Amino acid sequence: MMERGSDKVWMTFTVSLLLLLLAASVLNIQPSAGSVSFHGLEQSAPSSTRAAGDARASTALDDLRYLAIGPSSFGDELAPLIQWKTQKGVKAGFYPLDGETGILNSTPGRDVQEKIRTFIRDMKDKNPYLQWVLLAGDGEVIPSRRIFVNGTAEFGADEDDNYVLSDYYYAGLDGSWDINDNGIFGEEDEQDWYADVYVGRFPASDERELSIMVNRQLGYEKDPPPGAWSSSALLAGSLMDAPNNKDLFDPYKDNAYEVVLEVEEGLPPGVTPFHLLDYPRFEWGGYNRMFDNLNRSSFTAHYEMGYSTVLMACHGDNNGNCTSYKG
């Protein structure tokens, strides 16, 4: 269910695949030798970039599959993660933002966000098997894109509610998100919600914070805590509109169960989903509270049990997600 009154609300599909899903996706890949690349940095590891004019057929082993982006000062902290990924058979590389040959000085774009996205898109074109992109840095280091969501149209909110900050801009690589070049990203028919890569972020503001995050990530992968959390996923979906209104019902927007099924199809092999839903198969009405197992307490209790992947398909605002409907 969904709580919506005077609160500032917009549609969000918060899919917390991020880095834990990135780790879960490669658990069955056997370690193999490979190059580790730190582009633009003084490192003894060989470069993993493909030479210009290289006519080899692209394969999963040839291609860069894990791309890390951040300031050059983060290179030492990211090195253990890049080396570990490559050792596991996931060819990884770090590309710095700054420096004479860094992304911001060598890639076209009107601002930092567009330059980074253009670089990711170019890397995907050169490496078709590229799957994962890690943004190393918080919003001050690597800014998210301010996306237009037209919040005032339906809810009468203030102008700021027309926009949300989102890293999805770096995942949907088709088009520019600003076709009319007016500086407003994500207007109608400008968005690309079909991700070409998984995008995760270590929201670190300095080397110390990043080191903690990298070490925790490596700890989860190399020596994971006991329990079934690594092979389980929590998929929660709430009603997106007033229930039992057949005239206004939309099978995708109003039934988060459909969203849950879409995400479930993309889970790695061996991961078992657990559903928390307002009402399974809520098709053209028929909502009944007795079948509702999603609320604040049930979600909190299950979340604290630990899962490798968490999805919350619902409306949301600055203060959290919505789990009940009042209308």
Coordinates of C-alpha atoms in Angstrom, one line a residue:
M1 CA 0.0 0.0 0.0
M2 CA 1.1 3.6 -0.4
E3 CA 0.7 6.6 1.9
R4 CA 0.1 9.7 0.0
G5 CA -1.3 12.9 1.4
S6 CA 0.3 16.3 1.5
D7 CA 3.7 14.7 1.4
K8 CA 6.0 15.4 -1.6
V9 CA 5.7 12.3 -3.6
W10 CA 7.1 11.2 -7.0
M11 CA 7.3 7.8 -8.7
T12 CA 10.5 6.0 -7.9
F13 CA 11.6 2.4 -8.5
T14 CA 14.5 2.0 -6.1
V15 CA 16.4 -1.0 -7.1
S16 CA 19.2 -1.6 -4.6
L17 CA 21.2 -4.0 -6.8
L18 CA 24.3 -1.7 -6.7
L19 CA 27.6 -3.2 -5.5
L20 CA 26.1 -6.2 -3.6
L21 CA 24.5 -7.4 -6.8
L22 CA 27.7 -6.7 -8.6
A23 CA 29.4 -9.1 -6.2
A24 CA 26.7 -11.7 -6.3
S25 CA 26.7 -11.7 -10.1
V26 CA 30.3 -13.0 -10.3
L27 CA 30.4 -15.5 -7.4
N28 CA 30.7 -18.5 -9.8
I29 CA 33.5 -17.1 -12.0
Q30 CA 36.7 -19.0 -11.6
P31 CA 39.9 -17.1 -10.9
S32 CA 42.2 -16.6 -13.9
A33 CA 45.2 -14.5 -14.8
G34 CA 44.5 -11.1 -16.3
S35 CA 45.8 -7.6 -16.6
V36 CA 45.0 -4.9 -14.1
S37 CA 44.7 -1.4 -15.4
F38 CA 45.2 2.0 -13.7
H39 CA 45.0 4.4 -16.6
G40 CA 46.8 7.7 -16.2
L41 CA 48.4 6.6 -12.9
E42 CA 51.9 5.4 -12.1
Q43 CA 51.4 1.7 -11.7
S44 CA 53.4 -1.4 -12.6
A45 CA 50.4 -3.3 -13.8
P46 CA 50.0 -3.4 -17.6
S47 CA 47.2 -1.4 -19.3
S48 CA 44.1 -3.2 -20.3
T49 CA 42.9 -0.8 -23.0
R50 CA 42.6 -2.3 -26.5
A51 CA 45.0 -0.8 -29.0
A52 CA 43.6 1.4 -31.7
G53 CA 42.8 -0.6 -34.8
D54 CA 42.7 -3.9 -32.9
A55 CA 40.5 -6.2 -35.1
R56 CA 40.1 -9.1 -32.6
A57 CA 36.6 -10.3 -32.1
S58 CA 35.2 -9.1 -28.8
T59 CA 34.9 -11.7 -26.1
A60 CA 34.0 -11.7 -22.4
L61 CA 37.7 -12.4 -21.6
D62 CA 39.1 -9.7 -23.9
D63 CA 36.7 -7.0 -22.8
L64 CA 36.9 -4.7 -19.8
R65 CA 33.9 -5.8 -17.7
Y66 CA 34.3 -3.7 -14.6
L67 CA 34.9 0.0 -14.9
A68 CA 35.9 2.1 -11.9
I69 CA 35.8 5.9 -12.2
G70 CA 37.1 8.5 -9.7
P71 CA 39.7 11.1 -8.9
S72 CA 43.3 9.9 -9.3
S73 CA 43.9 10.3 -5.6
F74 CA 41.6 7.3 -5.1
G75 CA 43.8 5.0 -7.2
D76 CA 45.7 3.4 -4.3
E77 CA 42.5 2.7 -2.3
L78 CA 40.7 1.1 -5.3
A79 CA 43.7 -1.0 -6.4
P80 CA 42.9 -4.0 -4.1
L81 CA 39.3 -4.1 -5.5
I82 CA 40.5 -3.8 -9.1
Q83 CA 43.0 -6.6 -8.6
W84 CA 40.5 -8.8 -6.9
K85 CA 37.9 -8.5 -9.6
T86 CA 40.5 -9.2 -12.3
Q87 CA 41.9 -12.2 -10.3
K88 CA 38.3 -13.6 -10.3
G89 CA 38.1 -13.4 -14.0
V90 CA 36.3 -10.1 -14.3
K91 CA 38.6 -7.8 -16.2
A92 CA 38.7 -4.5 -14.3
G93 CA 40.2 -1.1 -14.8
F94 CA 40.4 2.3 -13.1
Y95 CA 40.1 5.5 -15.1
P96 CA 40.8 8.8 -13.3
L97 CA 38.7 11.9 -13.7
D98 CA 41.6 14.4 -13.4
G99 CA 45.0 14.7 -15.1
E100 CA 46.0 15.7 -18.6
T101 CA 44.6 12.5 -20.0
G102 CA 41.8 12.1 -17.5
I103 CA 38.2 11.8 -18.4
L104 CA 37.3 15.4 -17.8
N105 CA 40.1 16.7 -20.0
S106 CA 39.8 14.1 -22.8
T107 CA 36.1 13.6 -23.2
P108 CA 33.6 16.0 -24.8
G109 CA 30.6 17.2 -22.8
R110 CA 28.9 20.3 -21.5
D111 CA 29.5 19.5 -17.8
V112 CA 31.1 16.9 -15.6
Q113 CA 28.1 14.5 -15.7
E114 CA 27.9 14.5 -19.5
K115 CA 31.6 13.9 -19.9
I116 CA 31.4 10.9 -17.5
R117 CA 28.4 9.5 -19.2
T118 CA 29.9 10.0 -22.7
F119 CA 33.1 8.2 -21.5
I120 CA 31.0 5.2 -20.1
R121 CA 29.1 5.0 -23.4
D122 CA 32.3 5.0 -25.4
M123 CA 33.8 2.3 -23.2
K124 CA 30.6 0.2 -23.6
D125 CA 31.0 0.6 -27.4
K126 CA 34.6 -0.5 -27.3
N127 CA 33.9 -3.3 -24.7
P128 CA 30.4 -4.8 -25.4
Y129 CA 30.8 -7.1 -22.5
L130 CA 31.2 -4.2 -20.0
Q131 CA 28.6 -4.8 -17.3
W132 CA 29.6 -2.9 -14.2
V133 CA 30.5 0.7 -13.5
L134 CA 31.7 1.9 -10.1
L135 CA 31.5 5.6 -9.4
A136 CA 34.1 6.2 -6.7
G137 CA 33.1 9.4 -4.8
D138 CA 30.2 11.2 -3.3
G139 CA 28.0 13.8 -5.0
E140 CA 30.7 16.4 -4.5
V141 CA 33.3 14.2 -6.3
I142 CA 31.0 12.7 -9.0
P143 CA 27.7 14.6 -9.2
S144 CA 24.5 12.8 -10.0
R145 CA 22.3 14.2 -12.8
R146 CA 19.3 16.4 -11.9
I147 CA 16.4 14.7 -13.6
F148 CA 13.1 16.3 -14.5
V149 CA 10.1 14.3 -13.1
N150 CA 7.3 17.0 -13.4
G151 CA 6.3 16.6 -9.7
T152 CA 4.2 19.8 -9.7
A153 CA 1.9 18.6 -12.5
E154 CA -0.1 16.2 -10.3
F155 CA 0.7 17.0 -6.8
G156 CA 1.0 20.8 -6.7
A157 CA 4.4 20.8 -5.1
D158 CA 7.0 23.5 -5.3
E159 CA 9.4 23.8 -8.2
D160 CA 12.2 21.8 -6.5
D161 CA 9.9 18.8 -6.6
N162 CA 10.1 18.8 -10.4
Y163 CA 13.5 17.2 -10.1
V164 CA 15.3 14.3 -8.4
L165 CA 19.0 13.5 -8.4
S166 CA 19.7 10.1 -10.0
D167 CA 22.7 8.0 -11.1
Y168 CA 20.4 6.2 -13.6
Y169 CA 21.6 8.9 -16.1
Y170 CA 24.9 7.0 -16.1
A171 CA 23.2 3.6 -16.8
G172 CA 20.8 4.4 -19.6
L173 CA 23.2 5.2 -22.4
D174 CA 20.9 5.8 -25.4
G175 CA 20.3 9.3 -26.5
S176 CA 21.4 12.4 -24.5
W177 CA 18.5 12.8 -22.0
D178 CA 18.3 16.3 -23.3
I179 CA 17.1 16.1 -26.9
N180 CA 16.1 19.7 -27.2
D181 CA 19.3 20.9 -25.6
N182 CA 17.6 23.2 -23.1
G183 CA 19.6 22.0 -20.1
I184 CA 16.6 20.2 -18.6
F185 CA 17.4 16.4 -18.5
G186 CA 14.7 13.8 -18.5
E187 CA 11.7 15.6 -20.1
E188 CA 9.1 13.5 -21.9
D189 CA 10.6 11.1 -24.4
E190 CA 14.2 12.1 -23.3
Q191 CA 14.8 9.5 -20.6
D192 CA 16.4 6.1 -21.1
W193 CA 15.2 3.8 -18.3
Y194 CA 16.6 0.7 -19.9
A195 CA 20.0 0.3 -18.3
D196 CA 23.0 -0.8 -20.4
V197 CA 25.3 -1.3 -17.4
Y198 CA 24.9 -1.8 -13.7
V199 CA 26.0 1.4 -11.9
G200 CA 27.1 1.4 -8.3
R201 CA 28.6 4.1 -6.1
F202 CA 31.0 4.3 -3.2
P203 CA 29.9 7.7 -1.8
A204 CA 33.3 8.5 -0.3
S205 CA 34.4 12.1 0.2
D206 CA 38.1 11.2 0.8
E207 CA 40.6 8.4 0.8
R208 CA 39.9 7.2 4.3
E209 CA 36.2 6.8 3.7
L210 CA 36.9 5.0 0.4
S211 CA 39.3 2.6 2.0
I212 CA 36.7 1.6 4.6
M213 CA 34.1 0.9 1.8
V214 CA 36.6 -1.1 -0.3
N215 CA 37.7 -3.2 2.6
R216 CA 34.1 -3.9 3.6
Q217 CA 33.2 -4.9 0.0
L218 CA 36.3 -7.2 -0.2
G219 CA 35.3 -8.7 3.2
Y220 CA 31.9 -9.6 2.0
E221 CA 33.3 -11.2 -1.1
K222 CA 36.3 -13.0 0.3
D223 CA 35.0 -13.9 3.8
P224 CA 31.3 -13.3 3.8
P225 CA 29.3 -13.4 7.1
P226 CA 27.6 -16.7 7.7
G227 CA 24.0 -17.2 6.8
A228 CA 21.8 -17.4 3.8
W229 CA 21.8 -13.7 3.1
S230 CA 24.1 -13.9 0.1
S231 CA 21.7 -16.2 -1.7
S232 CA 18.5 -14.4 -0.9
A233 CA 16.8 -11.3 -2.2
L234 CA 14.1 -9.1 -0.6
L235 CA 11.6 -7.9 -3.2
A236 CA 9.0 -5.5 -1.9
G237 CA 6.2 -3.8 -4.0
S238 CA 3.5 -1.4 -3.0
L239 CA 0.3 -0.3 -4.6
M240 CA 1.0 2.8 -6.8
D241 CA -2.5 4.3 -6.8
A242 CA -5.8 4.0 -5.1
P243 CA -6.9 0.3 -5.1
N244 CA -9.9 -1.1 -7.0
N245 CA -10.2 1.8 -9.5
K246 CA -10.6 0.0 -12.7
D247 CA -10.9 3.1 -14.8
L248 CA -7.5 4.5 -13.7
F249 CA -5.6 1.2 -13.4
D250 CA -2.4 0.8 -15.2
P251 CA -0.9 -2.7 -15.0
Y252 CA 2.7 -1.5 -14.7
K253 CA 2.5 1.7 -12.7
D254 CA -0.2 0.6 -10.3
N255 CA 0.9 -3.0 -9.7
A256 CA 4.4 -3.2 -8.2
Y257 CA 4.0 -7.0 -8.4
E258 CA 4.8 -6.6 -12.1
V259 CA 8.0 -4.7 -11.3
V260 CA 9.0 -7.3 -8.8
L261 CA 8.7 -10.0 -11.4
E262 CA 10.8 -8.0 -13.8
V263 CA 13.6 -7.7 -11.3
E264 CA 13.3 -11.4 -10.2
E265 CA 14.1 -12.4 -13.8
G266 CA 17.5 -10.6 -13.5
L267 CA 18.6 -12.2 -10.2
P268 CA 21.8 -14.2 -10.4
P269 CA 21.4 -18.0 -10.4
G270 CA 21.1 -19.5 -6.9
V271 CA 19.5 -16.3 -5.4
T272 CA 16.1 -17.0 -3.8
P273 CA 13.6 -14.1 -3.7
F274 CA 11.3 -13.3 -0.8
H275 CA 8.3 -11.2 -1.6
L276 CA 6.6 -8.5 0.5
L277 CA 3.6 -7.3 -1.5
D278 CA 0.5 -5.2 -0.9
Y279 CA -1.4 -7.8 -3.0
P280 CA 0.0 -10.3 -5.5
R281 CA -1.5 -10.2 -9.0
F282 CA -3.5 -7.0 -8.3
E283 CA -5.2 -7.0 -11.7
W284 CA -8.1 -4.7 -12.4
G285 CA -9.0 -4.3 -8.8
G286 CA -9.6 -7.0 -6.3
Y287 CA -7.4 -5.5 -3.6
N288 CA -8.1 -7.1 -0.2
R289 CA -6.2 -6.2 3.0
M290 CA -6.2 -9.8 4.2
F291 CA -3.6 -10.7 1.5
D292 CA -1.4 -7.7 2.3
N293 CA 1.9 -8.6 3.9
L294 CA 3.7 -5.3 3.3
N295 CA 3.9 -2.6 6.0
R296 CA 6.5 -0.6 7.8
S297 CA 7.2 -3.2 10.5
S298 CA 7.3 -6.2 8.2
F299 CA 9.7 -4.5 5.8
T300 CA 11.9 -3.3 8.6
A301 CA 12.0 -6.8 10.2
H302 CA 12.9 -8.5 7.0
Y303 CA 15.4 -5.8 5.9
E304 CA 17.3 -6.3 9.2
M305 CA 17.6 -10.0 8.6
G306 CA 20.0 -9.3 5.8
Y307 CA 19.8 -9.8 2.0
S308 CA 22.3 -9.5 -0.8
T309 CA 19.7 -7.7 -2.9
V310 CA 16.9 -5.4 -1.9
L311 CA 14.2 -3.9 -4.1
M312 CA 11.6 -1.4 -3.0
A313 CA 9.1 -0.6 -5.8
C314 CA 7.0 2.2 -4.6
H315 CA 6.4 5.9 -4.4
G316 CA 8.9 7.9 -2.3
D317 CA 10.1 11.3 -1.2
N318 CA 13.1 12.9 0.5
N319 CA 12.3 11.2 3.8
G320 CA 11.8 7.6 2.7
N321 CA 9.6 5.2 0.8
C322 CA 5.9 4.7 1.1
T323 CA 4.4 1.4 2.4
S324 CA 0.8 2.2 3.0
Y325 CA -2.0 4.0 1.2
K326 CA -4.3 6.6 2.6
G327 CA -6.8 8.0 0.2

